[in-house]
Amino acid sequence: MSAATGSAQPRIVIAGGGLAGLSLALALKEALAEGIDVVVCDPALKRDPHGDKRSYAIAAAARRMLTALGVWNSVAEKAQPILDMVITDSRLQDPVRPTFLTFAGEVNGNEPFAHMVTAGDLTAALLEACRGAGVDLRPEGVKGFAVQGPRTDVALTGGEVLPAALLVAADGGRSRLREQAGIGWISWPYKQSGIVATIAHERDHEGKAVEHFLPSGPFAILPLKPEPQGDGTVQHRSSIVWTERAENVPALLESNPEDLLVELERRFGLQLGKLAFETKPQAFPLSFGVARSFVAERLALLGDAAHVIHPIAGQGLNLGLHDAAALAEIVTDAMRLGMDPGAADVLDDYERARRTDITAMGVVTDGLNRLFSNDVLPVRLVRDLGLGLVDRMPGLKRFFIREAAGLTGREPPRLLKGQSL
């Protein structure tokens, strides 16, 4: 009899039905089946996930995880592999943008280092898999919790209280559960905003991703799967992540569509022909943030609730999926040994497993943004020399590709190696 639930199975409640939270729920339920009760709570579960048109770069390690969970096959045909990566460094007014660094997009054999997938498609696939596995999906929020010795009582917005062995806060960068737990948050703003949109263009991108380093911040062009049209043709598409100084963003987004398209063309270039906005551009402020601890008593932080980084390397979601893989493995192994999944020593293992990786990625992305988001001539000369040297060193280029694919560092969780729990 579990003290957390009053039944034979311990219960884990996940507050947040985003990609990281759903991946954790699915991994736990597939590994432990009837031995665990997994509940995901999020008001967004009421909505049709296909309405989310954002796009994400799924690194090779995360794709292996999704394959091991039986989800990748549901989105593979809609996923665009990144086959090539080009990096430039220039001013906006420069007539020519010299290429300083190129990467072939494969890590092992024919395995691309990343795929582009829309959030809606991946969320829908994860929801379907979670339902099939027996995850309890609740379209309501978590408003608080109270630790009662061997359990935590999780209060839902609808009034129900769920006793649980462990509460996982996957409720975003402004996590109220993190705040309630008294976990500190180290953060600073970048004075930049990220503008995201899907762009239609005339010519095929051929799987090439481009990152233009501009003084106001990086401008990334990420290839998407072509969209079939009713007349038998296809519409070529890319996703953009346009980093801009925060003070410039309101005027850009409030300008008329023709003027905004001109500003887009100045950054995007015309190598893919005529451009058009397929989705309305949206902006969000950029910042760095990391929790002082990823755990508290019977609480674990997941994804953006634990860390927020600059999108310069496209690793935010992949870090969250890595969190899910690590926590799922630690909890599964503990429960198979008869341990309490919310015990302090189990959660300490999670803290140790993620702290170094997250700190390192935060330092790298923060440093890259500071290095490239400026127009100081000596700095430009040094960084361009560095990019050129890397481009001439195949071994170092392979390391960076494997880093982008999530395949370097300490021993990864089994799911990230494509192995089941």
mmCIF file of C-alpha atoms in Angstrom, residues 12-302:
data_model
loop_
_atom_site.group_PDB
_atom_site.id
_atom_site.type_symbol
_atom_site.label_atom_id
_atom_site.label_comp_id
_atom_site.label_asym_id
_atom_site.label_seq_id
_atom_site.Cartn_x
_atom_site.Cartn_y
_atom_site.Cartn_z
ATOM 1 C CA ILE A 12 3.551 10.970 -9.897
ATOM 2 C CA VAL A 13 1.853 14.220 -10.873
ATOM 3 C CA ILE A 14 3.359 16.290 -13.693
ATOM 4 C CA ALA A 15 2.251 19.931 -13.744
ATOM 5 C CA GLY A 16 2.617 20.954 -17.386
ATOM 6 C CA GLY A 17 1.639 19.186 -20.580
ATOM 7 C CA GLY A 18 4.374 20.512 -22.837
ATOM 8 C CA LEU A 19 6.755 18.333 -24.805
ATOM 9 C CA ALA A 20 9.093 17.628 -21.879
ATOM 10 C CA GLY A 21 6.257 16.857 -19.443
ATOM 11 C CA LEU A 22 4.466 14.531 -21.870
ATOM 12 C CA SER A 23 7.726 12.756 -22.737
ATOM 13 C CA LEU A 24 8.419 12.122 -19.055
ATOM 14 C CA ALA A 25 4.884 10.830 -18.480
ATOM 15 C CA LEU A 26 5.108 8.462 -21.429
ATOM 16 C CA ALA A 27 8.568 7.184 -20.472
ATOM 17 C CA LEU A 28 7.493 6.439 -16.890
ATOM 18 C CA LYS A 29 4.257 4.729 -17.872
ATOM 19 C CA GLU A 30 5.872 2.614 -20.594
ATOM 20 C CA ALA A 31 8.642 1.517 -18.223
ATOM 21 C CA LEU A 32 6.545 0.825 -15.128
ATOM 22 C CA ALA A 33 3.072 0.157 -16.600
ATOM 23 C CA GLU A 34 0.596 -0.751 -13.842
ATOM 24 C CA GLY A 35 3.267 -0.207 -11.200
ATOM 25 C CA ILE A 36 2.786 3.566 -11.320
ATOM 26 C CA ASP A 37 -0.012 6.100 -11.663
ATOM 27 C CA VAL A 38 1.074 9.054 -13.847
ATOM 28 C CA VAL A 39 -1.103 12.176 -13.999
ATOM 29 C CA VAL A 40 -0.432 15.149 -16.310
ATOM 30 C CA CYS A 41 -2.254 18.383 -15.437
ATOM 31 C CA ASP A 42 -2.445 21.332 -17.819
ATOM 32 C CA PRO A 43 -5.378 23.539 -18.944
ATOM 33 C CA ALA A 44 -3.808 23.544 -22.435
ATOM 34 C CA LEU A 45 -4.835 19.899 -22.813
ATOM 35 C CA LYS A 46 -8.284 21.233 -23.737
ATOM 36 C CA ARG A 47 -6.928 22.746 -26.936
ATOM 37 C CA ASP A 48 -6.232 21.132 -30.289
ATOM 38 C CA PRO A 49 -2.434 20.713 -30.308
ATOM 39 C CA HIS A 50 -2.266 21.188 -34.085
ATOM 40 C CA GLY A 51 -2.980 24.870 -33.539
ATOM 41 C CA ASP A 52 0.600 25.301 -32.312
ATOM 42 C CA LYS A 53 2.606 26.178 -35.427
ATOM 43 C CA ARG A 54 5.942 26.770 -33.680
ATOM 44 C CA SER A 55 8.853 24.695 -34.941
ATOM 45 C CA TYR A 56 11.656 23.055 -33.006
ATOM 46 C CA ALA A 57 15.008 21.526 -33.866
ATOM 47 C CA ILE A 58 15.023 18.008 -32.424
ATOM 48 C CA ALA A 59 18.633 16.900 -31.903
ATOM 49 C CA ALA A 60 19.699 13.364 -32.815
ATOM 50 C CA ALA A 61 19.810 12.237 -29.177
ATOM 51 C CA ALA A 62 16.268 13.503 -28.562
ATOM 52 C CA ARG A 63 15.087 11.820 -31.760
ATOM 53 C CA ARG A 64 16.546 8.538 -30.503
ATOM 54 C CA MET A 65 14.564 9.028 -27.296
ATOM 55 C CA LEU A 66 11.335 9.655 -29.207
ATOM 56 C CA THR A 67 12.036 6.573 -31.318
ATOM 57 C CA ALA A 68 12.537 4.443 -28.195
ATOM 58 C CA LEU A 69 9.207 5.762 -26.879
ATOM 59 C CA GLY A 70 7.456 4.752 -30.113
ATOM 60 C CA VAL A 71 6.560 8.335 -31.041
ATOM 61 C CA TRP A 72 8.987 9.285 -33.811
ATOM 62 C CA ASN A 73 7.342 7.146 -36.512
ATOM 63 C CA SER A 74 4.186 9.247 -36.102
ATOM 64 C CA VAL A 75 5.998 12.461 -37.053
ATOM 65 C CA ALA A 76 8.893 11.209 -39.200
ATOM 66 C CA GLU A 77 7.176 11.966 -42.519
ATOM 67 C CA LYS A 78 6.491 15.530 -41.374
ATOM 68 C CA ALA A 79 10.015 16.102 -40.045
ATOM 69 C CA GLN A 80 12.643 17.888 -42.125
ATOM 70 C CA PRO A 81 16.224 16.683 -41.613
ATOM 71 C CA ILE A 82 18.869 19.393 -41.375
ATOM 72 C CA LEU A 83 21.423 18.259 -43.971
ATOM 73 C CA ASP A 84 23.756 21.221 -43.901
ATOM 74 C CA MET A 85 24.548 24.204 -41.672
ATOM 75 C CA VAL A 86 26.041 27.504 -42.812
ATOM 76 C CA ILE A 87 27.264 30.277 -40.487
ATOM 77 C CA THR A 88 27.932 33.858 -41.589
ATOM 78 C CA ASP A 89 29.033 36.962 -39.697
ATOM 79 C CA SER A 90 28.297 40.383 -41.142
ATOM 80 C CA ARG A 91 26.623 43.733 -40.696
ATOM 81 C CA LEU A 92 23.074 44.171 -41.941
ATOM 82 C CA GLN A 93 24.132 46.651 -44.619
ATOM 83 C CA ASP A 94 26.998 44.501 -45.978
ATOM 84 C CA PRO A 95 26.356 43.637 -49.664
ATOM 85 C CA VAL A 96 28.062 40.244 -49.291
ATOM 86 C CA ARG A 97 27.830 37.809 -46.376
ATOM 87 C CA PRO A 98 30.909 35.616 -46.466
ATOM 88 C CA THR A 99 30.501 32.068 -45.187
ATOM 89 C CA PHE A 100 32.902 31.447 -42.323
ATOM 90 C CA LEU A 101 31.818 27.974 -41.259
ATOM 91 C CA THR A 102 29.882 25.079 -42.762
ATOM 92 C CA PHE A 103 28.816 21.780 -41.248
ATOM 93 C CA ALA A 104 27.630 18.638 -42.955
ATOM 94 C CA GLY A 105 24.513 17.538 -41.124
ATOM 95 C CA GLU A 106 25.273 13.892 -40.310
ATOM 96 C CA VAL A 107 26.636 12.445 -37.066
ATOM 97 C CA ASN A 108 26.730 8.708 -37.754
ATOM 98 C CA GLY A 109 26.259 7.265 -41.218
ATOM 99 C CA ASN A 110 23.043 8.751 -42.562
ATOM 100 C CA GLU A 111 21.754 10.087 -39.226
ATOM 101 C CA PRO A 112 21.133 13.865 -39.395
ATOM 102 C CA PHE A 113 22.281 15.818 -36.347
ATOM 103 C CA ALA A 114 18.785 17.367 -36.082
ATOM 104 C CA HIS A 115 15.283 17.426 -37.575
ATOM 105 C CA MET A 116 12.812 20.297 -37.703
ATOM 106 C CA VAL A 117 9.349 19.382 -36.392
ATOM 107 C CA THR A 118 6.304 21.510 -35.638
ATOM 108 C CA ALA A 119 5.280 21.600 -31.995
ATOM 109 C CA GLY A 120 1.682 20.746 -32.866
ATOM 110 C CA ASP A 121 2.567 17.542 -34.714
ATOM 111 C CA LEU A 122 4.891 16.326 -31.967
ATOM 112 C CA THR A 123 2.500 17.235 -29.158
ATOM 113 C CA ALA A 124 -0.355 15.392 -30.888
ATOM 114 C CA ALA A 125 1.806 12.283 -31.290
ATOM 115 C CA LEU A 126 2.860 12.357 -27.637
ATOM 116 C CA LEU A 127 -0.731 12.827 -26.453
ATOM 117 C CA GLU A 128 -1.916 9.859 -28.491
ATOM 118 C CA ALA A 129 0.909 7.698 -27.129
ATOM 119 C CA CYS A 130 0.214 8.833 -23.556
ATOM 120 C CA ARG A 131 -3.463 7.913 -23.867
ATOM 121 C CA GLY A 132 -2.533 4.529 -25.259
ATOM 122 C CA ALA A 133 -0.109 3.908 -22.390
ATOM 123 C CA GLY A 134 -2.660 4.820 -19.722
ATOM 124 C CA VAL A 135 -1.407 8.234 -18.639
ATOM 125 C CA ASP A 136 -4.140 10.201 -16.839
ATOM 126 C CA LEU A 137 -4.449 13.499 -18.746
ATOM 127 C CA ARG A 138 -6.255 16.226 -16.767
ATOM 128 C CA PRO A 139 -7.153 19.501 -18.568
ATOM 129 C CA GLU A 140 -6.751 21.599 -15.424
ATOM 130 C CA GLY A 141 -3.898 23.294 -13.625
ATOM 131 C CA VAL A 142 -2.061 22.686 -10.387
ATOM 132 C CA LYS A 143 -2.533 25.566 -7.970
ATOM 133 C CA GLY A 144 -0.354 24.334 -5.116
ATOM 134 C CA PHE A 145 0.939 21.492 -3.001
ATOM 135 C CA ALA A 146 1.561 20.587 0.625
ATOM 136 C CA VAL A 147 4.148 18.006 1.682
ATOM 137 C CA GLN A 148 2.812 15.592 4.273
ATOM 138 C CA GLY A 149 5.724 13.328 5.221
ATOM 139 C CA PRO A 150 5.746 10.404 2.757
ATOM 140 C CA ARG A 151 3.501 12.210 0.246
ATOM 141 C CA THR A 152 2.703 15.585 -1.248
ATOM 142 C CA ASP A 153 -0.923 16.675 -1.593
ATOM 143 C CA VAL A 154 -1.330 18.298 -5.007
ATOM 144 C CA ALA A 155 -4.215 20.756 -5.228
ATOM 145 C CA LEU A 156 -5.827 21.105 -8.670
ATOM 146 C CA THR A 157 -7.638 24.209 -9.894
ATOM 147 C CA GLY A 158 -10.880 22.229 -10.049
ATOM 148 C CA GLY A 159 -10.762 21.596 -6.309
ATOM 149 C CA GLU A 160 -9.517 17.987 -6.235
ATOM 150 C CA VAL A 161 -6.480 17.084 -4.148
ATOM 151 C CA LEU A 162 -4.234 14.290 -5.429
ATOM 152 C CA PRO A 163 -1.848 12.631 -2.960
ATOM 153 C CA ALA A 164 1.420 11.846 -4.769
ATOM 154 C CA ALA A 165 4.881 10.495 -4.089
ATOM 155 C CA LEU A 166 6.387 13.138 -6.385
ATOM 156 C CA LEU A 167 5.284 16.361 -8.047
ATOM 157 C CA VAL A 168 7.152 17.393 -11.204
ATOM 158 C CA ALA A 169 6.991 21.110 -12.001
ATOM 159 C CA ALA A 170 7.065 21.456 -15.788
ATOM 160 C CA ASP A 171 5.103 24.706 -15.709
ATOM 161 C CA GLY A 172 7.513 26.985 -17.547
ATOM 162 C CA GLY A 173 10.105 29.632 -16.833
ATOM 163 C CA ARG A 174 7.775 31.559 -14.493
ATOM 164 C CA SER A 175 6.969 28.416 -12.525
ATOM 165 C CA ARG A 176 4.649 29.127 -9.619
ATOM 166 C CA LEU A 177 5.430 25.716 -8.130
ATOM 167 C CA ARG A 178 9.147 26.530 -8.101
ATOM 168 C CA GLU A 179 8.345 29.753 -6.303
ATOM 169 C CA GLN A 180 6.071 27.998 -3.795
ATOM 170 C CA ALA A 181 8.868 25.518 -3.052
ATOM 171 C CA GLY A 182 11.158 28.435 -2.191
ATOM 172 C CA ILE A 183 13.713 27.573 -4.882
ATOM 173 C CA GLY A 184 15.807 30.573 -5.912
ATOM 174 C CA TRP A 185 16.094 31.715 -9.533
ATOM 175 C CA ILE A 186 19.253 33.276 -11.002
ATOM 176 C CA SER A 187 18.420 35.279 -14.104
ATOM 177 C CA TRP A 188 19.180 38.287 -16.260
ATOM 178 C CA PRO A 189 17.539 39.778 -19.368
ATOM 179 C CA TYR A 190 19.361 39.993 -22.684
ATOM 180 C CA LYS A 191 17.641 43.211 -23.852
ATOM 181 C CA GLN A 192 16.755 41.210 -26.942
ATOM 182 C CA SER A 193 13.548 39.654 -28.238
ATOM 183 C CA GLY A 194 13.132 36.643 -30.470
ATOM 184 C CA ILE A 195 10.731 36.987 -33.409
ATOM 185 C CA VAL A 196 9.514 33.629 -34.739
ATOM 186 C CA ALA A 197 7.491 32.899 -37.863
ATOM 187 C CA THR A 198 7.122 30.419 -40.699
ATOM 188 C CA ILE A 199 8.256 31.799 -44.068
ATOM 189 C CA ALA A 200 7.099 30.598 -47.487
ATOM 190 C CA HIS A 201 9.650 30.892 -50.317
ATOM 191 C CA GLU A 202 9.945 30.006 -54.001
ATOM 192 C CA ARG A 203 13.019 27.773 -54.052
ATOM 193 C CA ASP A 204 13.944 24.562 -52.278
ATOM 194 C CA HIS A 205 16.123 25.038 -49.189
ATOM 195 C CA GLU A 206 17.627 21.550 -49.777
ATOM 196 C CA GLY A 207 17.702 20.898 -46.046
ATOM 197 C CA LYS A 208 20.139 23.736 -45.354
ATOM 198 C CA ALA A 209 20.009 25.747 -42.140
ATOM 199 C CA VAL A 210 21.617 29.189 -42.058
ATOM 200 C CA GLU A 211 22.619 31.310 -39.080
ATOM 201 C CA HIS A 212 23.512 34.917 -39.831
ATOM 202 C CA PHE A 213 25.310 36.568 -36.920
ATOM 203 C CA LEU A 214 24.277 40.215 -37.007
ATOM 204 C CA PRO A 215 25.127 42.987 -34.516
ATOM 205 C CA SER A 216 21.596 42.936 -33.053
ATOM 206 C CA GLY A 217 21.673 39.148 -32.622
ATOM 207 C CA PRO A 218 21.570 35.933 -34.650
ATOM 208 C CA PHE A 219 19.086 35.460 -37.478
ATOM 209 C CA ALA A 220 18.442 31.746 -38.013
ATOM 210 C CA ILE A 221 16.763 30.180 -41.052
ATOM 211 C CA LEU A 222 15.695 26.609 -40.331
ATOM 212 C CA PRO A 223 14.340 24.309 -43.069
ATOM 213 C CA LEU A 224 10.833 22.864 -42.802
ATOM 214 C CA LYS A 225 9.154 20.065 -44.720
ATOM 215 C CA PRO A 226 7.527 21.329 -47.952
ATOM 216 C CA GLU A 227 3.741 21.644 -47.777
ATOM 217 C CA PRO A 228 1.777 19.872 -50.594
ATOM 218 C CA GLN A 229 -0.630 22.152 -52.461
ATOM 219 C CA GLY A 230 -3.942 21.314 -54.095
ATOM 220 C CA ASP A 231 -2.539 21.767 -57.617
ATOM 221 C CA GLY A 232 0.121 19.082 -57.107
ATOM 222 C CA THR A 233 2.973 21.497 -56.363
ATOM 223 C CA VAL A 234 4.657 22.010 -53.013
ATOM 224 C CA GLN A 235 5.153 25.156 -50.978
ATOM 225 C CA HIS A 236 8.732 25.501 -49.756
ATOM 226 C CA ARG A 237 8.923 26.703 -46.158
ATOM 227 C CA SER A 238 11.408 27.660 -43.456
ATOM 228 C CA SER A 239 11.167 28.726 -39.841
ATOM 229 C CA ILE A 240 12.966 31.854 -38.671
ATOM 230 C CA VAL A 241 14.258 32.842 -35.250
ATOM 231 C CA TRP A 242 15.009 36.546 -35.623
ATOM 232 C CA THR A 243 16.868 37.985 -32.628
ATOM 233 C CA GLU A 244 16.492 41.739 -32.421
ATOM 234 C CA ARG A 245 17.174 44.469 -29.875
ATOM 235 C CA ALA A 246 14.123 44.645 -27.655
ATOM 236 C CA GLU A 247 13.528 48.362 -28.218
ATOM 237 C CA ASN A 248 13.225 47.801 -31.994
ATOM 238 C CA VAL A 249 10.660 44.987 -31.867
ATOM 239 C CA PRO A 250 7.386 46.896 -31.213
ATOM 240 C CA ALA A 251 7.950 49.175 -34.217
ATOM 241 C CA LEU A 252 8.814 46.189 -36.423
ATOM 242 C CA LEU A 253 5.722 44.191 -35.512
ATOM 243 C CA GLU A 254 3.421 47.214 -35.699
ATOM 244 C CA SER A 255 4.649 48.223 -39.160
ATOM 245 C CA ASN A 256 2.558 47.416 -42.211
ATOM 246 C CA PRO A 257 3.124 43.953 -43.752
ATOM 247 C CA GLU A 258 5.010 45.288 -46.772
ATOM 248 C CA ASP A 259 7.546 47.164 -44.645
ATOM 249 C CA LEU A 260 8.016 44.163 -42.350
ATOM 250 C CA LEU A 261 8.613 41.951 -45.383
ATOM 251 C CA VAL A 262 11.319 44.361 -46.581
ATOM 252 C CA GLU A 263 13.034 44.100 -43.196
ATOM 253 C CA LEU A 264 12.764 40.312 -43.388
ATOM 254 C CA GLU A 265 14.324 40.247 -46.871
ATOM 255 C CA ARG A 266 17.261 42.365 -45.667
ATOM 256 C CA ARG A 267 18.092 39.622 -43.151
ATOM 257 C CA PHE A 268 16.865 36.511 -44.959
ATOM 258 C CA GLY A 269 18.329 37.348 -48.357
ATOM 259 C CA LEU A 270 16.816 36.454 -51.718
ATOM 260 C CA GLN A 271 18.663 33.198 -52.338
ATOM 261 C CA LEU A 272 15.371 31.282 -51.962
ATOM 262 C CA GLY A 273 13.356 33.662 -54.118
ATOM 263 C CA LYS A 274 10.211 35.569 -53.228
ATOM 264 C CA LEU A 275 9.267 35.486 -49.533
ATOM 265 C CA ALA A 276 5.965 35.630 -47.673
ATOM 266 C CA PHE A 277 4.878 35.243 -44.056
ATOM 267 C CA GLU A 278 2.994 31.977 -43.679
ATOM 268 C CA THR A 279 2.313 32.593 -39.984
ATOM 269 C CA LYS A 280 1.991 35.868 -38.118
ATOM 270 C CA PRO A 281 5.326 36.879 -36.529
ATOM 271 C CA GLN A 282 5.349 36.605 -32.752
ATOM 272 C CA ALA A 283 7.940 38.011 -30.353
ATOM 273 C CA PHE A 284 9.069 36.923 -26.929
ATOM 274 C CA PRO A 285 11.676 38.468 -24.602
ATOM 275 C CA LEU A 286 14.977 36.614 -24.260
ATOM 276 C CA SER A 287 16.666 35.969 -20.943
ATOM 277 C CA PHE A 288 18.882 33.561 -19.061
ATOM 278 C CA GLY A 289 17.619 31.766 -15.987
ATOM 279 C CA VAL A 290 18.580 28.754 -13.894
ATOM 280 C CA ALA A 291 17.163 27.414 -10.650
ATOM 281 C CA ARG A 292 19.472 27.293 -7.636
ATOM 282 C CA SER A 293 18.275 23.735 -7.125
ATOM 283 C CA PHE A 294 16.378 21.422 -9.458
ATOM 284 C CA VAL A 295 14.697 19.630 -6.567
ATOM 285 C CA ALA A 296 12.945 20.291 -3.260
ATOM 286 C CA GLU A 297 11.077 18.026 -0.881
ATOM 287 C CA ARG A 298 9.012 15.697 -3.120
ATOM 288 C CA LEU A 299 9.394 18.120 -6.025
ATOM 289 C CA ALA A 300 11.512 18.039 -9.202
ATOM 290 C CA LEU A 301 11.846 20.825 -11.781
ATOM 291 C CA LEU A 302 11.707 19.954 -15.481
#
